[in-house]
Short mmCIF file of C-alpha atoms and ligand atoms in Angstrom, two decimals:
data_model
loop_
_atom_site.label_atom_id
_atom_site.label_comp_id
_atom_site.label_asym_id
_atom_site.label_seq_id
_atom_site.Cartn_x
_atom_site.Cartn_y
_atom_site.Cartn_z
CA MET A 1 -11.42 -92.10 -167.46
CA PRO A 2 -12.86 -90.11 -164.05
CA ALA A 3 -9.72 -88.70 -162.74
CA LYS A 4 -11.38 -87.81 -159.46
CA LEU A 5 -12.40 -90.93 -158.20
CA ALA A 6 -10.77 -92.71 -155.10
CA SER A 7 -8.52 -95.95 -156.12
CA PHE A 8 -7.75 -99.40 -155.03
CA PHE A 9 -5.11 -100.89 -156.04
CA LEU A 10 -4.48 -105.16 -155.35
CA LYS A 11 -2.02 -107.35 -154.62
CA PRO A 12 -0.62 -108.89 -157.12
CA GLY A 13 -2.25 -112.59 -158.98
CA LYS A 14 -5.95 -111.03 -157.47
CA GLU A 15 -7.01 -109.21 -160.37
CA GLN A 16 -7.83 -112.46 -161.83
CA SER A 17 -11.64 -113.26 -161.06
CA LEU A 18 -12.14 -109.42 -162.28
CA LYS A 19 -10.55 -110.27 -165.27
CA ARG A 20 -13.53 -112.65 -164.90
CA PHE A 21 -15.83 -110.88 -164.74
CA HIS A 22 -16.72 -111.91 -161.63
CA PRO A 23 -18.85 -108.84 -160.00
CA TRP A 24 -17.00 -108.25 -156.40
CA VAL A 25 -13.74 -107.27 -154.98
CA PHE A 26 -12.93 -108.61 -151.47
CA SER A 27 -11.21 -106.47 -149.16
CA GLY A 28 -8.67 -109.17 -148.56
CA ALA A 29 -7.72 -108.81 -152.14
CA ILE A 30 -6.97 -105.01 -151.47
CA ALA A 31 -3.66 -103.67 -151.20
CA LYS A 32 -3.67 -100.26 -151.15
CA ALA A 33 -6.35 -97.28 -151.37
CA GLU A 34 -5.50 -93.50 -152.46
CA GLY A 35 -7.94 -91.21 -151.89
CA LYS A 36 -10.00 -92.20 -148.77
CA PRO A 37 -12.93 -93.61 -150.23
CA GLN A 38 -16.16 -94.01 -148.38
CA GLU A 39 -18.63 -96.41 -148.07
CA GLY A 40 -20.85 -95.49 -151.24
CA ASP A 41 -18.70 -93.39 -153.21
CA LEU A 42 -17.07 -94.80 -156.35
CA VAL A 43 -14.19 -96.50 -156.86
CA ASN A 44 -12.20 -97.40 -159.66
CA VAL A 45 -9.99 -100.92 -159.08
CA PHE A 46 -6.22 -101.56 -160.61
CA ALA A 47 -4.29 -104.41 -160.33
CA SER A 48 -0.51 -104.09 -159.02
CA ASN A 49 0.94 -103.15 -162.58
CA GLY A 50 -1.27 -99.88 -162.68
CA GLU A 51 -3.99 -101.46 -165.55
CA PHE A 52 -7.65 -101.06 -165.07
CA LEU A 53 -9.66 -103.39 -164.24
CA ALA A 54 -13.03 -102.45 -163.21
CA LEU A 55 -14.94 -99.68 -161.28
CA GLY A 56 -17.73 -99.95 -158.68
CA HIS A 57 -19.68 -98.98 -155.49
CA CYS A 58 -17.36 -99.14 -151.95
CA GLN A 59 -18.62 -100.99 -149.19
CA VAL A 60 -17.22 -101.17 -145.97
CA GLY A 61 -17.54 -104.82 -145.20
CA SER A 62 -15.77 -108.44 -146.51
CA ILE A 63 -17.13 -107.08 -150.23
CA ALA A 64 -15.04 -104.28 -150.45
CA VAL A 65 -16.26 -102.90 -154.10
CA ARG A 66 -19.70 -103.87 -155.73
CA ILE A 67 -18.34 -103.81 -160.01
CA LEU A 68 -20.68 -101.59 -162.19
CA SER A 69 -18.60 -101.87 -164.88
CA PHE A 70 -15.65 -103.27 -166.44
CA GLU A 71 -14.89 -100.61 -168.84
CA PRO A 72 -13.56 -97.19 -167.48
CA ALA A 73 -17.14 -95.16 -167.70
CA GLU A 74 -19.19 -92.23 -166.17
CA VAL A 75 -21.13 -92.74 -163.73
CA ASN A 76 -23.96 -90.08 -164.58
CA TYR A 77 -27.58 -90.79 -165.81
CA ASP A 78 -26.94 -92.01 -168.68
CA PHE A 79 -25.23 -94.82 -167.95
CA TRP A 80 -28.37 -96.30 -165.35
CA LYS A 81 -30.80 -95.05 -168.11
CA LEU A 82 -28.79 -97.89 -170.30
CA LYS A 83 -28.64 -100.59 -167.40
CA ILE A 84 -32.15 -99.86 -167.34
CA GLU A 85 -32.95 -100.05 -170.90
CA LYS A 86 -31.02 -103.01 -170.87
CA ALA A 87 -32.92 -104.58 -168.23
CA TRP A 88 -36.30 -103.79 -169.87
CA ASN A 89 -35.10 -104.90 -172.84
CA VAL A 90 -34.39 -108.11 -171.45
CA ARG A 91 -37.69 -108.63 -169.82
CA LYS A 92 -39.83 -107.74 -173.03
CA SER A 93 -37.92 -110.41 -174.73
CA LEU A 94 -39.70 -112.66 -172.08
CA GLY A 95 -43.09 -111.26 -172.78
CA LEU A 96 -43.28 -110.13 -169.64
CA THR A 97 -43.60 -106.39 -170.23
CA ASP A 98 -46.73 -106.09 -171.89
CA ASN A 99 -48.63 -109.67 -170.64
CA SER A 100 -52.29 -108.84 -170.03
CA GLU A 101 -51.75 -112.59 -167.31
CA THR A 102 -48.82 -111.60 -165.90
CA ASN A 103 -48.30 -107.52 -165.00
CA VAL A 104 -46.01 -108.62 -162.25
CA PHE A 105 -41.94 -109.49 -162.54
CA ARG A 106 -38.75 -108.34 -161.21
CA LEU A 107 -37.11 -105.75 -163.49
CA VAL A 108 -33.70 -105.64 -161.78
CA HIS A 109 -32.14 -108.36 -160.29
CA ALA A 110 -28.93 -106.61 -158.64
CA GLU A 111 -25.53 -108.82 -160.30
CA GLY A 112 -27.91 -110.74 -162.83
CA ASP A 113 -28.10 -107.68 -164.20
CA GLY A 114 -25.05 -105.58 -163.90
CA MET A 115 -26.73 -103.61 -160.64
CA PRO A 116 -25.69 -105.12 -157.96
CA GLY A 117 -26.86 -104.12 -154.88
CA LEU A 118 -30.32 -103.30 -156.54
CA VAL A 119 -33.33 -104.81 -156.99
CA ILE A 120 -36.77 -104.15 -159.10
CA ASP A 121 -39.47 -105.14 -159.16
CA PHE A 122 -42.40 -104.02 -160.86
CA TYR A 123 -45.63 -104.60 -160.03
CA ASN A 124 -48.70 -103.70 -162.63
CA GLY A 125 -47.70 -99.94 -163.07
CA THR A 126 -45.42 -99.52 -159.68
CA ALA A 127 -42.01 -100.36 -159.46
CA VAL A 128 -39.84 -101.10 -155.91
CA ILE A 129 -37.13 -100.39 -155.87
CA GLN A 130 -35.16 -102.09 -152.89
CA THR A 131 -31.31 -100.76 -152.56
CA HIS A 132 -29.26 -103.20 -151.14
CA THR A 133 -26.07 -101.09 -150.79
CA VAL A 134 -25.12 -97.48 -150.04
CA GLY A 135 -23.78 -96.66 -153.38
CA MET A 136 -27.22 -97.87 -155.11
CA PHE A 137 -29.26 -95.45 -152.83
CA LEU A 138 -27.55 -92.52 -153.08
CA VAL A 139 -28.57 -92.59 -157.33
CA ARG A 140 -32.17 -93.83 -156.83
CA GLU A 141 -33.24 -90.54 -157.45
CA MET A 142 -31.34 -90.87 -161.28
CA LEU A 143 -32.67 -94.35 -160.84
CA VAL A 144 -36.42 -93.08 -160.73
CA GLU A 145 -35.71 -90.31 -163.85
CA ALA A 146 -33.96 -93.41 -165.94
CA LEU A 147 -37.01 -95.88 -165.06
CA LYS A 148 -39.93 -93.20 -166.02
CA GLU A 149 -37.47 -91.93 -169.34
CA VAL A 150 -37.67 -95.99 -170.48
CA LEU A 151 -41.04 -97.35 -169.49
CA GLY A 152 -43.23 -93.94 -170.18
CA ASN A 153 -46.75 -94.37 -169.46
CA LYS A 154 -46.23 -98.12 -168.56
CA LEU A 155 -45.01 -96.49 -164.71
CA LYS A 156 -47.32 -95.04 -162.58
CA ALA A 157 -45.61 -95.24 -159.24
CA VAL A 158 -41.75 -95.52 -157.25
CA TYR A 159 -42.21 -96.86 -154.13
CA ASP A 160 -38.31 -97.11 -152.38
CA LYS A 161 -38.36 -99.90 -149.37
CA SER A 162 -34.93 -99.15 -149.22
CA GLY A 163 -35.83 -98.69 -144.90
CA LYS A 164 -34.64 -101.90 -143.68
CA SER A 165 -32.17 -103.35 -146.09
CA LEU A 166 -29.22 -100.98 -146.47
CA PRO A 167 -25.85 -102.69 -144.57
CA TYR A 168 -26.55 -101.65 -140.94
CA LYS A 169 -23.27 -100.46 -140.20
CA ALA A 170 -23.45 -98.19 -142.98
CA GLU A 171 -26.03 -95.49 -140.34
CA ILE A 172 -28.02 -94.62 -142.95
CA SER A 173 -31.48 -93.38 -141.89
CA ALA A 174 -33.69 -94.28 -144.72
CA GLU A 175 -37.27 -93.93 -144.56
CA ASP A 176 -39.46 -96.34 -147.05
CA GLY A 177 -42.06 -94.05 -149.22
CA TYR A 178 -42.91 -93.09 -152.91
CA LEU A 179 -40.21 -91.59 -154.86
CA PHE A 180 -42.97 -90.90 -157.03
CA GLY A 181 -46.60 -91.01 -157.92
CA ASP A 182 -48.80 -92.59 -154.85
CA ASP A 183 -50.22 -94.73 -153.32
CA SER A 184 -52.07 -96.30 -156.40
CA GLU A 185 -53.00 -99.95 -158.01
CA LYS A 186 -52.03 -103.13 -155.52
CA GLU A 187 -53.45 -105.75 -157.21
CA VAL A 188 -51.65 -107.93 -159.66
CA SER A 189 -52.16 -110.41 -161.91
CA GLU A 190 -50.11 -113.36 -162.24
CA TYR A 191 -51.19 -116.39 -165.11
CA GLY A 192 -54.29 -114.77 -164.84
CA LEU A 193 -54.50 -114.83 -161.22
CA ARG A 194 -55.61 -111.73 -159.18
CA PHE A 195 -53.46 -111.18 -155.72
CA LYS A 196 -53.18 -107.96 -153.74
CA VAL A 197 -49.91 -106.82 -152.76
CA ASP A 198 -48.87 -105.20 -149.35
CA TRP A 199 -45.48 -103.58 -151.04
CA VAL A 200 -45.57 -101.09 -147.99
CA GLU A 201 -46.50 -103.56 -145.10
CA GLY A 202 -45.14 -106.88 -146.54
CA GLN A 203 -42.15 -108.86 -146.59
CA LYS A 204 -39.62 -108.07 -149.16
CA THR A 205 -40.73 -105.76 -151.89
CA GLY A 206 -43.86 -107.38 -151.10
CA PHE A 207 -44.66 -110.89 -153.55
CA PHE A 208 -41.81 -113.65 -153.99
CA ILE A 209 -42.48 -112.83 -157.60
CA ASP A 210 -39.87 -115.47 -158.12
CA GLN A 211 -41.98 -118.59 -157.12
CA ARG A 212 -44.21 -118.12 -160.59
CA GLU A 213 -43.13 -120.65 -162.77
CA ASN A 214 -42.92 -123.20 -160.25
CA ARG A 215 -46.20 -121.85 -158.82
CA PHE A 216 -47.56 -122.33 -162.36
CA LEU A 217 -46.00 -126.35 -162.53
CA VAL A 218 -47.93 -126.88 -158.94
CA GLN A 219 -50.95 -126.35 -161.37
CA GLN A 220 -50.01 -128.81 -163.13
CA PHE A 221 -49.28 -131.48 -160.83
CA ALA A 222 -53.07 -130.85 -158.19
CA LYS A 223 -55.98 -132.60 -159.95
CA ASN A 224 -57.81 -134.21 -157.61
CA ARG A 225 -54.91 -133.97 -154.80
CA ASP A 226 -55.40 -132.70 -151.24
CA VAL A 227 -52.87 -130.65 -151.11
CA LEU A 228 -50.53 -128.75 -148.32
CA ASN A 229 -48.73 -125.18 -148.64
CA MET A 230 -46.38 -124.43 -145.99
CA PHE A 231 -45.17 -121.36 -145.17
CA CYS A 232 -47.92 -120.27 -148.04
CA TYR A 233 -47.38 -115.97 -146.95
CA THR A 234 -49.80 -114.74 -149.50
CA GLY A 235 -50.67 -117.93 -150.27
CA GLY A 236 -49.61 -118.18 -153.57
CA PHE A 237 -49.00 -121.86 -154.59
CA SER A 238 -52.31 -122.63 -152.71
CA PHE A 239 -54.63 -120.69 -155.58
CA TYR A 240 -52.64 -122.68 -159.37
CA ALA A 241 -53.56 -125.72 -157.01
CA MET A 242 -57.02 -125.21 -156.61
CA LYS A 243 -57.34 -123.75 -159.84
CA GLY A 244 -55.57 -126.88 -161.05
CA GLY A 245 -58.29 -128.98 -159.44
CA ALA A 246 -57.11 -129.42 -156.32
CA ARG A 247 -59.58 -131.42 -153.89
CA LEU A 248 -58.63 -128.96 -150.77
CA VAL A 249 -55.95 -126.94 -150.19
CA HIS A 250 -54.21 -126.36 -146.54
CA SER A 251 -52.22 -122.96 -146.30
CA VAL A 252 -50.29 -122.56 -143.29
CA ASP A 253 -47.53 -119.46 -142.23
CA SER A 254 -46.72 -118.64 -138.97
CA SER A 255 -47.57 -114.84 -139.86
CA ALA A 256 -50.90 -113.49 -138.94
CA LYS A 257 -50.75 -111.09 -141.39
CA ALA A 258 -49.89 -114.00 -144.34
CA ILE A 259 -52.68 -115.39 -143.07
CA GLU A 260 -54.92 -112.44 -143.47
CA LEU A 261 -53.87 -111.68 -147.07
CA THR A 262 -54.30 -115.29 -147.98
CA LYS A 263 -58.00 -115.23 -146.98
CA GLN A 264 -58.28 -112.52 -149.07
CA ASN A 265 -57.08 -113.56 -152.43
CA VAL A 266 -58.96 -116.51 -151.86
CA GLU A 267 -62.24 -113.92 -151.97
CA LEU A 268 -60.50 -112.46 -154.96
CA ASN A 269 -59.68 -115.69 -157.44
CA PHE A 270 -62.34 -118.30 -155.51
CA GLU A 271 -64.81 -116.33 -154.00
CA GLY A 272 -66.69 -118.69 -151.41
CA ASP A 273 -64.43 -122.23 -152.23
CA THR A 274 -64.67 -124.33 -149.41
CA ARG A 275 -61.85 -126.42 -150.22
CA HIS A 276 -59.59 -123.50 -149.38
CA GLU A 277 -58.64 -123.59 -145.63
CA ALA A 278 -55.59 -120.99 -143.86
CA PHE A 279 -53.90 -121.81 -140.60
CA ALA A 280 -52.13 -119.10 -138.46
CA ALA A 281 -49.37 -121.90 -136.90
CA ASP A 282 -45.44 -122.84 -136.73
CA GLY A 283 -44.53 -125.03 -139.81
CA PHE A 284 -42.49 -127.55 -137.65
CA GLU A 285 -45.27 -127.93 -134.97
CA PHE A 286 -47.63 -127.92 -137.66
CA MET A 287 -46.03 -131.12 -139.73
CA ARG A 288 -45.10 -133.05 -136.58
CA ASP A 289 -48.11 -134.72 -136.86
CA ILE A 290 -50.35 -134.72 -140.52
CA LYS A 291 -50.69 -138.37 -140.68
CA ASP A 292 -51.64 -139.51 -144.14
CA LYS A 293 -53.50 -136.03 -145.24
CA TYR A 294 -52.13 -134.87 -148.02
CA ASP A 295 -50.86 -135.90 -151.52
CA LEU A 296 -49.07 -132.49 -152.46
CA ILE A 297 -46.84 -130.70 -150.01
CA ILE A 298 -45.19 -127.83 -150.96
CA LEU A 299 -42.14 -126.55 -148.76
CA ASP A 300 -41.25 -123.23 -149.26
CA PRO A 301 -39.45 -121.85 -145.99
CA PRO A 302 -37.80 -118.70 -145.47
CA ALA A 303 -34.28 -118.38 -146.34
CA PHE A 304 -33.58 -120.06 -143.04
CA ALA A 305 -29.28 -119.11 -143.36
CA LYS A 306 -28.94 -115.50 -144.24
CA HIS A 307 -25.11 -115.58 -143.33
CA ARG A 308 -22.07 -118.24 -143.41
CA ASP A 309 -21.76 -119.19 -140.54
CA ALA A 310 -26.18 -120.79 -140.59
CA VAL A 311 -25.40 -123.10 -143.48
CA GLN A 312 -25.30 -125.69 -140.72
CA GLN A 313 -28.52 -125.04 -138.60
CA ALA A 314 -30.49 -124.00 -141.86
CA LEU A 315 -29.61 -128.05 -143.18
CA GLN A 316 -30.71 -129.57 -140.20
CA ALA A 317 -34.04 -127.41 -140.61
CA TYR A 318 -34.11 -128.28 -144.28
CA LYS A 319 -34.04 -132.11 -143.19
CA ARG A 320 -36.23 -132.30 -140.50
CA ILE A 321 -39.04 -130.23 -142.17
CA ASN A 322 -38.36 -132.60 -145.53
CA THR A 323 -38.51 -135.77 -143.31
CA ARG A 324 -42.21 -134.46 -141.95
CA ALA A 325 -43.17 -134.42 -145.29
CA PHE A 326 -41.57 -137.58 -146.55
CA GLU A 327 -42.55 -139.58 -143.78
CA GLN A 328 -46.18 -139.09 -143.61
CA ILE A 329 -47.12 -137.88 -147.04
CA ARG A 330 -49.47 -140.30 -148.68
CA SER A 331 -48.41 -143.02 -151.45
CA GLY A 332 -48.03 -141.73 -154.69
CA GLY A 333 -47.52 -138.35 -153.18
CA ILE A 334 -45.55 -134.64 -154.60
CA VAL A 335 -43.37 -133.36 -152.70
CA PHE A 336 -42.55 -129.54 -154.19
CA THR A 337 -39.64 -128.66 -151.98
CA PHE A 338 -37.51 -125.26 -152.39
CA SER A 339 -34.53 -123.45 -150.84
CA CYS A 340 -34.13 -119.99 -150.87
CA SER A 341 -31.11 -119.38 -149.17
CA GLN A 342 -28.01 -117.84 -151.23
CA VAL A 343 -25.50 -119.69 -149.09
CA VAL A 344 -27.08 -122.95 -148.62
CA SER A 345 -25.36 -124.31 -152.52
CA LYS A 346 -27.26 -126.56 -154.75
CA GLU A 347 -25.50 -129.38 -153.47
CA LYS A 348 -25.76 -128.68 -149.70
CA PHE A 349 -29.67 -128.37 -150.27
CA ARG A 350 -29.70 -131.76 -152.57
CA GLU A 351 -27.43 -133.51 -149.45
CA ALA A 352 -30.12 -132.01 -146.82
CA VAL A 353 -33.16 -133.57 -149.30
CA PHE A 354 -31.46 -136.71 -149.68
CA SER A 355 -30.80 -137.96 -145.94
CA ALA A 356 -34.60 -136.99 -145.00
CA ALA A 357 -35.58 -139.43 -147.63
CA ALA A 358 -33.04 -141.78 -146.64
CA ILE A 359 -34.48 -141.29 -142.65
CA SER A 360 -37.88 -141.95 -144.11
CA GLY A 361 -36.90 -145.02 -145.27
CA ARG A 362 -39.30 -144.21 -149.12
CA SER A 363 -38.53 -144.55 -152.16
CA ILE A 364 -38.50 -141.37 -153.56
CA ARG A 365 -37.85 -140.08 -157.34
CA ILE A 366 -37.17 -136.46 -159.04
CA LEU A 367 -39.03 -135.52 -160.90
CA HIS A 368 -38.01 -131.77 -161.70
CA GLN A 369 -35.19 -129.98 -160.71
CA LEU A 370 -36.28 -126.19 -160.32
CA THR A 371 -34.54 -122.93 -160.22
CA GLN A 372 -35.63 -118.89 -160.28
CA PRO A 373 -37.83 -117.89 -163.22
CA ALA A 374 -35.91 -115.79 -166.37
CA ASP A 375 -36.75 -112.53 -165.00
CA HIS A 376 -34.16 -113.57 -162.28
CA PRO A 377 -31.16 -113.84 -164.40
CA VAL A 378 -27.97 -114.79 -163.45
CA SER A 379 -24.99 -113.38 -164.83
CA ILE A 380 -22.41 -116.54 -165.91
CA TYR A 381 -19.78 -115.02 -163.91
CA HIS A 382 -21.33 -114.83 -161.26
CA LEU A 383 -23.19 -118.38 -160.14
CA GLU A 384 -23.90 -117.31 -156.68
CA GLY A 385 -26.97 -115.64 -158.08
CA GLU A 386 -28.23 -118.81 -158.49
CA TYR A 387 -30.04 -118.77 -155.10
CA LEU A 388 -33.64 -119.91 -155.50
CA LYS A 389 -33.24 -123.93 -155.66
CA GLY A 390 -35.81 -127.01 -155.45
CA LEU A 391 -36.89 -130.50 -156.53
CA VAL A 392 -40.29 -132.22 -157.25
CA LEU A 393 -40.55 -135.24 -155.63
CA TYR A 394 -42.50 -138.81 -155.93
CA VAL A 395 -42.79 -140.25 -153.30
CA GLU A 396 -43.93 -144.31 -153.25
N1 LIG B 401 -44.34 -119.33 -150.75
C1 LIG B 401 -44.10 -117.57 -150.98
C2 LIG B 401 -43.76 -117.76 -150.48
C3 LIG B 401 -42.79 -118.33 -148.96
S1 LIG B 401 -41.93 -117.15 -147.56
C4 LIG B 401 -45.16 -117.35 -152.08
O1 LIG B 401 -45.01 -118.47 -153.15
O2 LIG B 401 -45.24 -116.31 -152.33
C5 LIG B 401 -41.49 -117.82 -146.35
C6 LIG B 401 -42.66 -117.66 -146.12
O3 LIG B 401 -42.53 -118.27 -144.37
C7 LIG B 401 -42.80 -116.47 -144.80
O4 LIG B 401 -44.64 -116.07 -144.92
C8 LIG B 401 -43.11 -116.38 -142.95
O5 LIG B 401 -44.18 -115.87 -142.51
C9 LIG B 401 -42.92 -117.81 -143.51
N2 LIG B 401 -42.46 -118.48 -142.11
C10 LIG B 401 -41.86 -118.10 -141.03
N3 LIG B 401 -40.84 -119.20 -140.02
C11 LIG B 401 -42.38 -119.93 -140.40
C12 LIG B 401 -42.23 -120.56 -139.44
N4 LIG B 401 -41.54 -121.43 -138.27
N5 LIG B 401 -43.59 -121.65 -139.26
C13 LIG B 401 -44.56 -121.45 -140.52
N6 LIG B 401 -43.84 -120.11 -141.29
C14 LIG B 401 -42.83 -119.70 -141.40
#
């Protein structure tokens, strides 16, 4: 065990969750610190009896340590390389690393890949890194080297997008930019559909990769339907609906930039196709009066709640948009409804959707229960990692 690391000793009884491989230590569980650990430092965590439990990155806040290893380890280049290699092998086993139809996937999904605080998305040769902890931010150069070694010639560039993702209080002025290579290919393919991705200006790392399988499912439902894709961002769901034979597709987003990208992507895939129209508008306003224009509605709003104290408000917002969809959709219509807020549990989201159904008074069946795809894995010891929840509903 590296001797020089700072240490935290937990209060008696607080070692249980680490013994069950839960990857967070809450500040309230710590009895004392040795060696003045600072934000981003590696720390060893011990039980009150001095037994080694885990080591991880120290953070100021209610989560005080994010665990990297439950065994003593040297956290050096080989440590990171092995982690990246394991993550790559999972995607390889999913058939994503050598796939002519789909060349965009999540390569590292934080706790789900044993790397809390780190997300890496792979866009047709460019890895976009987003660090959410100072600890991960400080090792990004090593991560780049590890990516180069593990991915070999599949890797053309690495872009760091940590400028806005680090904790505000950390007072690190991170700037976005290339850590390797430069602006190269910005077009990706997902199930054979083409998308322009803008990781420099776009939201998150540039694309909502987590909806891939759910978008694909929309394609199966779209034939001869009139589709509303609400909160469309770059239009993902819309193109699958078009591919599936929709009669018309309306894409709505409040961001004019997103609507611009959506229009570009339509031209890329369905040049001159008049079935599609895009609107820059507020979703809640737009849905006030859609009458019975649609028989397939997709509701994929942003994370209404980013913090626990906003959960109640978020649930009201889910209830409101779902009620509007249920009240107005045509008979025999299909609703795809989602929540990507980690702090809103699956049960709470369902309750909100169920109360919306009850308000509408319509007869509604659940056809599918959806979640995030396999390249966004969840550690079985950390179910908080299951953040995307969705339902496919049949409205009689
Ligand atoms: N469905 C998309 C991802 C949606 S992300 C996909 O598959 O890629 C959520 C989107 O909601 C963002 O693009 C954001 O610009 C948009 N948004 C946020 N608030 C909104 C509002 N009030 N009305 C309409 N769109 C909104």
